[in-house]
Amino acid sequence: MDGARTTDTLGFGLPPAETRVVVAMSGGVDSSAVAALLASEGYDTVGVTLQLYDHGAAIQKANACCAGRDIHDARRVAEAMGFPHYVLDYESKFREAVIDEFADAYLGGATPVPCIRCNERVKFQDLLETARDLDADCMATGHYIRRLDGPGGPELHMAADPVRDQSYFLFSTTREQLAFLRFPLGGLATKAQTRALAARFGLPVADKPDSQDICFVPDGDYAAVIEKLRPGAAQPGDVVHADGRVLGTHDGVIRYTIGQRRGLGLGGLAEPLYVVKLDAEARQVVVGPKEMLATRTVPLKEVNWLGDGPPEGVHEIRAKVRSTVPPRDAVLRIEGSRASVELAAAERGVSPGQACVFYAPEGTRVLGGGWITAG
């Protein structure tokens, strides 16, 4: 299923009963299908669900992961398949490692991707260590990505289904973590196959809708969450044209993102304008024509390298600067703590706080990635 060249799903070459696997269960259909599959094959399966934020608020939101309903659903799956299930309180860790940074990044004029930080700092760090403490041989998740054996050890590859591929959100996975992780759904051709798998096991979540929003952001209203976390964050300021003209006012930089066109309150102007820069310190939303969004040079920080050989030097890659665009031809340059990507063709709306993920020039291998900075 995940591409390992061995005699069993998880790639250990041992009888499943002798292989203990901790499954990270969010309560959704993907992780539930993974847990049920492994349990049905006779693996010593242990389900673990993380309580990431307050149930009282979360339980009201049906489509968020790790909310009260989802913990209940994960428990029901474990009971139906007959394996143990534990709920771990990670609220404090999640707040410190993910939510606080999310709020502070928006206050600084960046556009963060908290799902990447959650994978990096919570699921693939603390939860992975918990799996080791439980004497697990590996940890399995419901992510759509593949772990393939290469000449130099395990490699990270895009999912077989490009529509479901989650490699953008997992670029910061380290080599050590990758050695312990398994992704049984990565080789499936479609999401429909996952639901069919869940239906085959009679799981109560087989038809459960996919989560659409960031789990702690009800209805996608980022500004409301940030204002609650950082009272007074939405301070008014000026909407300024790139040529210096003040065109209007806004009610908080946190309400805007690079590339935004709608909702600027600038009707009646002769040219369409887009947000081209957010100056949090000056409380300015800077707008300009569409061509000002185009850039070829992408400065990076916190680079994670999964390619062969040392990261230093120049690498031909394909780069993905947003989760919703395909990888583009590019050149990666790494020198000490400094790194940048030079895109073969300009991209619009490259925003600090987003990730730039590296892929091999040909094929599906993920070579790592880094966080986009303002330079």
mmCIF file of C-alpha atoms in Angstrom:
data_model
loop_
_atom_site.group_PDB
_atom_site.id
_atom_site.type_symbol
_atom_site.label_atom_id
_atom_site.label_comp_id
_atom_site.label_asym_id
_atom_site.label_seq_id
_atom_site.Cartn_x
_atom_site.Cartn_y
_atom_site.Cartn_z
ATOM 1 C CA MET A 1 0.000 0.000 0.000
ATOM 2 C CA ASP A 2 2.707 2.555 0.880
ATOM 3 C CA GLY A 3 5.245 1.190 -1.577
ATOM 4 C CA ALA A 4 7.504 -0.743 0.819
ATOM 5 C CA ARG A 5 9.085 -3.730 -0.950
ATOM 6 C CA THR A 6 8.287 -6.301 1.707
ATOM 7 C CA THR A 7 5.761 -8.975 2.490
ATOM 8 C CA ASP A 8 3.393 -6.932 4.624
ATOM 9 C CA THR A 9 1.613 -3.576 4.567
ATOM 10 C CA LEU A 10 3.956 -1.857 7.024
ATOM 11 C CA GLY A 11 7.158 -3.193 5.529
ATOM 12 C CA PHE A 12 8.722 -5.121 8.408
ATOM 13 C CA GLY A 13 8.730 -8.611 6.911
ATOM 14 C CA LEU A 14 7.447 -9.964 10.224
ATOM 15 C CA PRO A 15 4.139 -11.590 11.103
ATOM 16 C CA PRO A 16 1.693 -8.731 11.739
ATOM 17 C CA ALA A 17 0.956 -10.006 15.243
ATOM 18 C CA GLU A 18 4.591 -9.350 16.122
ATOM 19 C CA THR A 19 4.455 -5.757 14.870
ATOM 20 C CA ARG A 20 2.999 -3.056 17.096
ATOM 21 C CA VAL A 21 1.735 0.050 15.319
ATOM 22 C CA VAL A 22 0.356 3.231 16.850
ATOM 23 C CA VAL A 23 -2.197 4.861 14.549
ATOM 24 C CA ALA A 24 -2.733 8.619 14.847
ATOM 25 C CA MET A 25 -6.533 8.824 14.703
ATOM 26 C CA SER A 26 -8.233 12.158 14.073
ATOM 27 C CA GLY A 27 -11.717 10.672 13.957
ATOM 28 C CA GLY A 28 -11.988 11.156 10.198
ATOM 29 C CA VAL A 29 -12.408 8.499 7.537
ATOM 30 C CA ASP A 30 -8.749 8.442 6.448
ATOM 31 C CA SER A 31 -7.068 7.582 9.749
ATOM 32 C CA SER A 32 -10.005 5.367 10.718
ATOM 33 C CA ALA A 33 -9.602 3.337 7.510
ATOM 34 C CA VAL A 34 -5.872 2.954 8.219
ATOM 35 C CA ALA A 35 -6.496 1.720 11.759
ATOM 36 C CA ALA A 36 -9.199 -0.700 10.650
ATOM 37 C CA LEU A 37 -7.068 -2.053 7.806
ATOM 38 C CA LEU A 38 -4.085 -2.733 10.054
ATOM 39 C CA ALA A 39 -6.215 -4.259 12.796
ATOM 40 C CA SER A 40 -7.932 -6.524 10.256
ATOM 41 C CA GLU A 41 -4.538 -7.728 9.020
ATOM 42 C CA GLY A 42 -3.635 -8.779 12.555
ATOM 43 C CA TYR A 43 -1.246 -6.004 13.534
ATOM 44 C CA ASP A 44 -0.918 -5.165 17.231
ATOM 45 C CA THR A 45 -2.806 -1.907 16.682
ATOM 46 C CA VAL A 46 -3.108 0.951 19.177
ATOM 47 C CA GLY A 47 -5.180 4.029 18.338
ATOM 48 C CA VAL A 48 -4.224 7.429 19.744
ATOM 49 C CA THR A 49 -6.247 10.629 19.383
ATOM 50 C CA LEU A 50 -5.025 14.044 20.446
ATOM 51 C CA GLN A 51 -7.232 16.510 22.277
ATOM 52 C CA LEU A 52 -5.848 19.713 20.800
ATOM 53 C CA TYR A 53 -8.240 22.370 22.057
ATOM 54 C CA ASP A 54 -11.241 22.964 24.262
ATOM 55 C CA HIS A 55 -14.087 20.513 23.679
ATOM 56 C CA GLY A 56 -16.695 23.039 24.682
ATOM 57 C CA ALA A 57 -15.912 25.218 21.695
ATOM 58 C CA ALA A 58 -14.774 22.510 19.313
ATOM 59 C CA ILE A 59 -17.713 20.154 19.683
ATOM 60 C CA GLN A 60 -19.964 22.725 18.043
ATOM 61 C CA LYS A 61 -17.997 22.429 14.801
ATOM 62 C CA ALA A 62 -18.855 19.318 12.843
ATOM 63 C CA ASN A 63 -16.108 19.519 10.209
ATOM 64 C CA ALA A 64 -13.040 20.134 12.364
ATOM 65 C CA CYS A 65 -10.500 17.453 13.191
ATOM 66 C CA CYS A 66 -9.779 16.471 16.784
ATOM 67 C CA ALA A 67 -12.929 18.135 18.119
ATOM 68 C CA GLY A 68 -15.175 16.451 20.678
ATOM 69 C CA ARG A 69 -17.246 14.616 18.086
ATOM 70 C CA ASP A 70 -14.112 13.388 16.330
ATOM 71 C CA ILE A 71 -12.651 11.928 19.506
ATOM 72 C CA HIS A 72 -15.936 10.116 20.005
ATOM 73 C CA ASP A 73 -15.844 8.815 16.407
ATOM 74 C CA ALA A 74 -12.268 7.549 16.785
ATOM 75 C CA ARG A 75 -13.256 5.698 19.945
ATOM 76 C CA ARG A 76 -16.220 4.097 18.163
ATOM 77 C CA VAL A 77 -13.953 2.835 15.367
ATOM 78 C CA ALA A 78 -11.539 1.324 17.888
ATOM 79 C CA GLU A 79 -14.381 -0.403 19.716
ATOM 80 C CA ALA A 80 -15.819 -1.764 16.461
ATOM 81 C CA MET A 81 -12.448 -3.195 15.387
ATOM 82 C CA GLY A 82 -11.403 -4.380 18.844
ATOM 83 C CA PHE A 83 -8.164 -2.509 19.486
ATOM 84 C CA PRO A 84 -7.227 -0.163 22.384
ATOM 85 C CA HIS A 85 -7.679 3.569 21.986
ATOM 86 C CA TYR A 86 -6.250 6.418 24.049
ATOM 87 C CA VAL A 87 -6.946 10.153 24.146
ATOM 88 C CA LEU A 88 -3.998 12.390 25.042
ATOM 89 C CA ASP A 89 -4.394 15.955 26.290
ATOM 90 C CA TYR A 90 -2.142 18.078 24.080
ATOM 91 C CA GLU A 91 -3.995 21.373 24.508
ATOM 92 C CA SER A 92 -1.090 23.257 26.104
ATOM 93 C CA LYS A 93 1.446 21.947 23.610
ATOM 94 C CA PHE A 94 -0.816 22.738 20.662
ATOM 95 C CA ARG A 95 -1.448 26.259 21.934
ATOM 96 C CA GLU A 96 2.248 26.976 22.432
ATOM 97 C CA ALA A 97 3.590 25.253 19.315
ATOM 98 C CA VAL A 98 0.870 26.054 16.781
ATOM 99 C CA ILE A 99 -1.885 28.490 17.757
ATOM 100 C CA ASP A 100 0.312 31.195 19.321
ATOM 101 C CA GLU A 101 2.654 31.226 16.338
ATOM 102 C CA PHE A 102 -0.348 31.359 13.996
ATOM 103 C CA ALA A 103 -1.636 34.491 15.709
ATOM 104 C CA ASP A 104 1.767 36.164 15.926
ATOM 105 C CA ALA A 105 2.508 35.444 12.259
ATOM 106 C CA TYR A 106 -0.670 37.200 11.163
ATOM 107 C CA LEU A 107 0.147 40.113 13.454
ATOM 108 C CA GLY A 108 3.504 40.353 11.682
ATOM 109 C CA GLY A 109 1.904 40.521 8.230
ATOM 110 C CA ALA A 110 2.616 36.891 7.258
ATOM 111 C CA THR A 111 0.210 34.166 6.114
ATOM 112 C CA PRO A 112 1.012 31.030 8.178
ATOM 113 C CA VAL A 113 0.235 27.371 7.497
ATOM 114 C CA PRO A 114 -0.554 25.925 10.948
ATOM 115 C CA CYS A 115 -1.234 22.413 9.646
ATOM 116 C CA ILE A 116 2.465 22.075 8.752
ATOM 117 C CA ARG A 117 3.535 23.208 12.213
ATOM 118 C CA CYS A 118 1.078 20.777 13.805
ATOM 119 C CA ASN A 119 2.562 17.859 11.861
ATOM 120 C CA GLU A 120 6.101 19.030 12.590
ATOM 121 C CA ARG A 121 5.859 19.979 16.257
ATOM 122 C CA VAL A 122 3.021 17.881 17.635
ATOM 123 C CA LYS A 123 2.099 14.808 15.580
ATOM 124 C CA PHE A 124 5.544 13.889 14.259
ATOM 125 C CA GLN A 125 7.408 14.975 17.361
ATOM 126 C CA ASP A 126 5.568 14.490 20.656
ATOM 127 C CA LEU A 127 3.069 11.914 19.414
ATOM 128 C CA LEU A 128 5.821 9.995 17.677
ATOM 129 C CA GLU A 129 7.777 9.861 20.935
ATOM 130 C CA THR A 130 4.644 8.627 22.690
ATOM 131 C CA ALA A 131 4.454 5.836 20.113
ATOM 132 C CA ARG A 132 8.040 4.872 20.948
ATOM 133 C CA ASP A 133 7.174 4.902 24.653
ATOM 134 C CA LEU A 134 4.394 2.418 23.859
ATOM 135 C CA ASP A 135 7.047 0.111 22.331
ATOM 136 C CA ALA A 136 5.603 0.577 18.851
ATOM 137 C CA ASP A 137 7.601 -0.509 15.828
ATOM 138 C CA CYS A 138 6.150 2.372 13.830
ATOM 139 C CA MET A 139 3.450 5.037 13.710
ATOM 140 C CA ALA A 140 0.896 5.094 10.899
ATOM 141 C CA THR A 141 -1.212 8.042 9.768
ATOM 142 C CA GLY A 142 -3.980 8.695 7.258
ATOM 143 C CA HIS A 143 -1.955 11.204 5.223
ATOM 144 C CA TYR A 144 -1.922 10.915 1.447
ATOM 145 C CA ILE A 145 1.799 10.649 0.834
ATOM 146 C CA ARG A 146 4.153 7.763 0.110
ATOM 147 C CA ARG A 147 7.206 6.446 1.891
ATOM 148 C CA LEU A 148 9.331 4.486 -0.579
ATOM 149 C CA ASP A 149 12.598 2.659 -0.024
ATOM 150 C CA GLY A 150 15.446 4.259 -1.955
ATOM 151 C CA PRO A 151 19.168 3.522 -2.330
ATOM 152 C CA GLY A 152 19.957 5.789 0.622
ATOM 153 C CA GLY A 153 17.044 4.762 2.817
ATOM 154 C CA PRO A 154 13.365 5.791 3.092
ATOM 155 C CA GLU A 155 12.252 8.570 0.741
ATOM 156 C CA LEU A 156 9.186 10.820 0.809
ATOM 157 C CA HIS A 157 7.096 10.822 -2.374
ATOM 158 C CA MET A 158 3.902 12.462 -3.561
ATOM 159 C CA ALA A 159 0.697 10.430 -3.238
ATOM 160 C CA ALA A 160 -0.506 8.340 -6.155
ATOM 161 C CA ASP A 161 -3.631 10.543 -6.292
ATOM 162 C CA PRO A 162 -2.476 14.093 -7.155
ATOM 163 C CA VAL A 163 -5.819 15.506 -6.024
ATOM 164 C CA ARG A 164 -5.330 14.164 -2.494
ATOM 165 C CA ASP A 165 -1.549 14.611 -2.273
ATOM 166 C CA GLN A 166 -0.493 16.166 1.059
ATOM 167 C CA SER A 167 3.264 16.387 0.484
ATOM 168 C CA TYR A 168 3.170 20.203 0.737
ATOM 169 C CA PHE A 169 2.066 19.877 4.369
ATOM 170 C CA LEU A 170 4.687 17.275 5.280
ATOM 171 C CA PHE A 171 7.885 18.764 3.839
ATOM 172 C CA SER A 172 9.411 19.273 7.305
ATOM 173 C CA THR A 173 9.359 15.546 8.107
ATOM 174 C CA THR A 174 12.899 14.567 9.084
ATOM 175 C CA ARG A 175 14.832 11.484 7.991
ATOM 176 C CA GLU A 176 14.655 10.080 11.525
ATOM 177 C CA GLN A 177 10.891 10.552 11.651
ATOM 178 C CA LEU A 178 10.458 9.071 8.184
ATOM 179 C CA ALA A 179 12.200 5.890 9.290
ATOM 180 C CA PHE A 180 9.482 5.396 11.936
ATOM 181 C CA LEU A 181 6.433 6.547 9.946
ATOM 182 C CA ARG A 182 4.118 4.648 7.613
ATOM 183 C CA PHE A 183 1.427 6.035 5.250
ATOM 184 C CA PRO A 184 -0.806 3.161 4.089
ATOM 185 C CA LEU A 185 -3.143 5.373 2.014
ATOM 186 C CA GLY A 186 -0.446 7.006 -0.108
ATOM 187 C CA GLY A 187 -0.670 4.438 -2.883
ATOM 188 C CA LEU A 188 -4.456 4.579 -3.345
ATOM 189 C CA ALA A 189 -5.661 6.005 -6.651
ATOM 190 C CA THR A 190 -8.659 7.916 -5.259
ATOM 191 C CA LYS A 191 -10.360 8.986 -2.035
ATOM 192 C CA ALA A 192 -13.310 6.826 -3.083
ATOM 193 C CA GLN A 193 -11.116 3.775 -2.432
ATOM 194 C CA THR A 194 -10.559 4.928 1.139
ATOM 195 C CA ARG A 195 -14.291 5.321 1.731
ATOM 196 C CA ALA A 196 -14.896 1.905 0.177
ATOM 197 C CA LEU A 197 -12.314 0.460 2.571
ATOM 198 C CA ALA A 198 -14.079 2.079 5.527
ATOM 199 C CA ALA A 199 -17.443 0.804 4.295
ATOM 200 C CA ARG A 200 -16.037 -2.732 3.938
ATOM 201 C CA PHE A 201 -15.177 -2.705 7.632
ATOM 202 C CA GLY A 202 -18.545 -1.191 8.524
ATOM 203 C CA LEU A 203 -16.983 1.884 10.086
ATOM 204 C CA PRO A 204 -19.416 4.530 11.380
ATOM 205 C CA VAL A 205 -17.319 7.275 9.725
ATOM 206 C CA ALA A 206 -17.347 5.826 6.193
ATOM 207 C CA ASP A 207 -19.518 8.695 4.884
ATOM 208 C CA LYS A 208 -18.217 11.399 7.200
ATOM 209 C CA PRO A 209 -17.469 14.675 5.337
ATOM 210 C CA ASP A 210 -13.860 15.783 4.989
ATOM 211 C CA SER A 211 -12.611 18.601 7.199
ATOM 212 C CA GLN A 212 -12.452 21.836 5.218
ATOM 213 C CA ASP A 213 -11.046 24.430 7.621
ATOM 214 C CA ILE A 214 -8.125 24.761 9.990
ATOM 215 C CA CYS A 215 -9.324 22.829 13.026
ATOM 216 C CA PHE A 216 -9.226 25.745 15.499
ATOM 217 C CA VAL A 217 -10.640 28.377 13.107
ATOM 218 C CA PRO A 218 -14.447 28.154 13.048
ATOM 219 C CA ASP A 219 -15.943 28.948 9.640
ATOM 220 C CA GLY A 220 -12.585 30.154 8.305
ATOM 221 C CA ASP A 221 -12.787 33.448 10.239
ATOM 222 C CA TYR A 222 -9.070 33.879 11.003
ATOM 223 C CA ALA A 223 -9.416 37.465 12.175
ATOM 224 C CA ALA A 224 -11.982 36.582 14.857
ATOM 225 C CA VAL A 225 -9.688 33.885 16.271
ATOM 226 C CA ILE A 226 -6.670 36.200 16.270
ATOM 227 C CA GLU A 227 -8.623 38.991 17.977
ATOM 228 C CA LYS A 228 -9.682 36.540 20.670
ATOM 229 C CA LEU A 229 -6.108 35.366 21.174
ATOM 230 C CA ARG A 230 -4.556 38.831 20.898
ATOM 231 C CA PRO A 231 -7.094 41.463 22.023
ATOM 232 C CA GLY A 232 -6.619 44.741 20.189
ATOM 233 C CA ALA A 233 -4.841 43.072 17.286
ATOM 234 C CA ALA A 234 -7.157 44.469 14.623
ATOM 235 C CA GLN A 235 -5.923 48.068 14.682
ATOM 236 C CA PRO A 236 -7.104 50.318 11.826
ATOM 237 C CA GLY A 237 -4.721 51.853 9.338
ATOM 238 C CA ASP A 238 -4.357 53.094 5.781
ATOM 239 C CA VAL A 239 -4.752 51.333 2.473
ATOM 240 C CA VAL A 240 -1.856 52.764 0.466
ATOM 241 C CA HIS A 241 -1.063 52.489 -3.231
ATOM 242 C CA ALA A 242 2.461 51.319 -4.033
ATOM 243 C CA ASP A 243 3.111 54.809 -5.450
ATOM 244 C CA GLY A 244 2.433 56.359 -2.018
ATOM 245 C CA ARG A 245 -1.162 57.540 -2.422
ATOM 246 C CA VAL A 246 -3.501 56.876 0.499
ATOM 247 C CA LEU A 247 -6.623 55.321 -1.012
ATOM 248 C CA GLY A 248 -8.656 54.505 2.073
ATOM 249 C CA THR A 249 -8.596 52.846 5.465
ATOM 250 C CA HIS A 250 -8.789 49.292 6.767
ATOM 251 C CA ASP A 251 -9.851 47.717 10.064
ATOM 252 C CA GLY A 252 -6.802 45.529 10.666
ATOM 253 C CA VAL A 253 -3.857 44.141 8.694
ATOM 254 C CA ILE A 254 -4.781 40.692 10.007
ATOM 255 C CA ARG A 255 -7.829 40.714 7.726
ATOM 256 C CA TYR A 256 -5.752 40.763 4.520
ATOM 257 C CA THR A 257 -3.450 38.433 2.593
ATOM 258 C CA ILE A 258 -0.981 38.929 -0.256
ATOM 259 C CA GLY A 259 -2.751 38.668 -3.613
ATOM 260 C CA GLN A 260 -6.186 39.572 -2.240
ATOM 261 C CA ARG A 261 -8.411 41.601 -4.554
ATOM 262 C CA ARG A 262 -11.919 41.403 -3.138
ATOM 263 C CA GLY A 263 -13.023 43.191 0.008
ATOM 264 C CA LEU A 264 -10.574 46.103 -0.253
ATOM 265 C CA GLY A 265 -13.306 48.759 -0.236
ATOM 266 C CA LEU A 266 -11.736 50.574 -3.180
ATOM 267 C CA GLY A 267 -14.613 50.637 -5.646
ATOM 268 C CA GLY A 268 -14.666 53.187 -8.426
ATOM 269 C CA LEU A 269 -10.957 53.055 -9.300
ATOM 270 C CA ALA A 270 -9.935 52.766 -12.928
ATOM 271 C CA GLU A 271 -7.577 49.778 -12.403
ATOM 272 C CA PRO A 272 -8.072 46.565 -10.419
ATOM 273 C CA LEU A 273 -5.777 46.542 -7.392
ATOM 274 C CA TYR A 274 -4.364 43.715 -5.314
ATOM 275 C CA VAL A 275 -2.694 43.483 -1.920
ATOM 276 C CA VAL A 276 1.040 43.418 -2.735
ATOM 277 C CA LYS A 277 2.489 43.982 0.735
ATOM 278 C CA LEU A 278 1.427 44.030 4.384
ATOM 279 C CA ASP A 279 3.337 46.429 6.623
ATOM 280 C CA ALA A 280 2.227 45.433 10.105
ATOM 281 C CA GLU A 281 4.512 47.905 11.863
ATOM 282 C CA ALA A 282 3.136 50.873 9.926
ATOM 283 C CA ARG A 283 -0.362 49.305 9.922
ATOM 284 C CA GLN A 284 -0.503 49.690 6.137
ATOM 285 C CA VAL A 285 -2.113 47.486 3.509
ATOM 286 C CA VAL A 286 -0.179 48.238 0.325
ATOM 287 C CA VAL A 287 -1.984 47.680 -2.978
ATOM 288 C CA GLY A 288 -0.889 47.784 -6.580
ATOM 289 C CA PRO A 289 -1.514 46.367 -10.069
ATOM 290 C CA LYS A 290 -1.484 42.624 -10.678
ATOM 291 C CA GLU A 291 1.981 42.611 -12.229
ATOM 292 C CA MET A 292 3.488 43.717 -8.919
ATOM 293 C CA LEU A 293 2.561 40.326 -7.442
ATOM 294 C CA ALA A 294 4.916 38.492 -9.789
ATOM 295 C CA THR A 295 8.212 37.319 -8.333
ATOM 296 C CA ARG A 296 10.918 34.835 -9.259
ATOM 297 C CA THR A 297 13.190 35.010 -6.203
ATOM 298 C CA VAL A 298 11.896 33.354 -3.032
ATOM 299 C CA PRO A 299 14.020 33.779 0.145
ATOM 300 C CA LEU A 300 13.702 30.947 2.663
ATOM 301 C CA LYS A 301 14.418 30.035 6.271
ATOM 302 C CA GLU A 302 14.324 26.791 8.297
ATOM 303 C CA VAL A 303 15.119 24.590 5.313
ATOM 304 C CA ASN A 304 14.623 20.837 5.729
ATOM 305 C CA TRP A 305 16.642 18.809 3.211
ATOM 306 C CA LEU A 306 15.604 15.238 2.305
ATOM 307 C CA GLY A 307 17.581 14.909 -0.917
ATOM 308 C CA ASP A 308 20.723 12.883 -1.500
ATOM 309 C CA GLY A 309 24.018 14.346 -0.351
ATOM 310 C CA PRO A 310 24.599 17.533 1.630
ATOM 311 C CA PRO A 311 22.151 20.422 1.298
ATOM 312 C CA GLU A 312 24.844 23.013 0.549
ATOM 313 C CA GLY A 313 25.116 24.159 -3.050
ATOM 314 C CA VAL A 314 22.901 24.557 -6.084
ATOM 315 C CA HIS A 315 20.101 22.086 -6.877
ATOM 316 C CA GLU A 316 17.802 21.775 -9.871
ATOM 317 C CA ILE A 317 14.319 21.237 -8.438
ATOM 318 C CA ARG A 318 10.641 21.824 -8.949
ATOM 319 C CA ALA A 319 9.200 24.199 -6.353
ATOM 320 C CA LYS A 320 5.693 24.576 -4.983
ATOM 321 C CA VAL A 321 5.074 27.968 -3.343
ATOM 322 C CA ARG A 322 1.444 27.388 -2.348
ATOM 323 C CA SER A 323 -0.575 24.283 -1.619
ATOM 324 C CA THR A 324 -2.978 25.000 -4.490
ATOM 325 C CA VAL A 325 -0.458 25.304 -7.357
ATOM 326 C CA PRO A 326 1.580 22.583 -9.087
ATOM 327 C CA PRO A 327 5.371 22.419 -8.709
ATOM 328 C CA ARG A 328 7.324 24.644 -11.125
ATOM 329 C CA ASP A 329 10.870 24.395 -12.466
ATOM 330 C CA ALA A 330 13.321 26.219 -10.218
ATOM 331 C CA VAL A 331 16.849 26.362 -8.824
ATOM 332 C CA LEU A 332 17.526 26.024 -5.093
ATOM 333 C CA ARG A 333 20.592 27.665 -3.574
ATOM 334 C CA ILE A 334 21.672 26.834 -0.018
ATOM 335 C CA GLU A 335 24.646 28.513 1.623
ATOM 336 C CA GLY A 336 24.983 28.066 5.369
ATOM 337 C CA SER A 337 21.829 29.341 7.040
ATOM 338 C CA ARG A 338 20.756 31.220 3.911
ATOM 339 C CA ALA A 339 18.637 29.732 1.152
ATOM 340 C CA SER A 340 16.617 30.926 -1.811
ATOM 341 C CA VAL A 341 14.694 29.537 -4.749
ATOM 342 C CA GLU A 342 14.866 31.076 -8.209
ATOM 343 C CA LEU A 343 11.724 30.222 -10.172
ATOM 344 C CA ALA A 344 12.040 29.633 -13.914
ATOM 345 C CA ALA A 345 8.812 31.600 -14.420
ATOM 346 C CA ALA A 346 7.427 34.273 -12.120
ATOM 347 C CA GLU A 347 4.678 33.316 -9.668
ATOM 348 C CA ARG A 348 2.040 35.689 -8.328
ATOM 349 C CA GLY A 349 1.072 36.004 -4.686
ATOM 350 C CA VAL A 350 4.164 34.480 -3.069
ATOM 351 C CA SER A 351 3.615 35.287 0.593
ATOM 352 C CA PRO A 352 5.868 35.294 3.673
ATOM 353 C CA GLY A 353 4.732 32.642 6.121
ATOM 354 C CA GLN A 354 3.834 30.123 3.427
ATOM 355 C CA ALA A 355 5.984 27.105 2.613
ATOM 356 C CA CYS A 356 8.099 26.486 -0.470
ATOM 357 C CA VAL A 357 8.391 22.744 -1.023
ATOM 358 C CA PHE A 358 11.086 21.120 -3.159
ATOM 359 C CA TYR A 359 10.518 18.196 -5.538
ATOM 360 C CA ALA A 360 12.895 16.229 -7.749
ATOM 361 C CA PRO A 361 13.132 17.595 -11.325
ATOM 362 C CA GLU A 362 11.505 14.374 -12.525
ATOM 363 C CA GLY A 363 9.341 11.895 -10.664
ATOM 364 C CA THR A 364 7.503 12.255 -7.375
ATOM 365 C CA ARG A 365 10.202 12.516 -4.721
ATOM 366 C CA VAL A 366 9.949 15.261 -2.084
ATOM 367 C CA LEU A 367 13.388 16.821 -1.489
ATOM 368 C CA GLY A 368 12.343 18.995 1.461
ATOM 369 C CA GLY A 369 11.301 22.615 1.753
ATOM 370 C CA GLY A 370 11.515 25.814 3.721
ATOM 371 C CA TRP A 371 9.503 28.759 4.986
ATOM 372 C CA ILE A 372 9.122 31.838 2.787
ATOM 373 C CA THR A 373 10.415 35.030 4.360
ATOM 374 C CA ALA A 374 10.205 38.700 3.435
ATOM 375 C CA GLY A 375 13.903 38.683 2.550
#
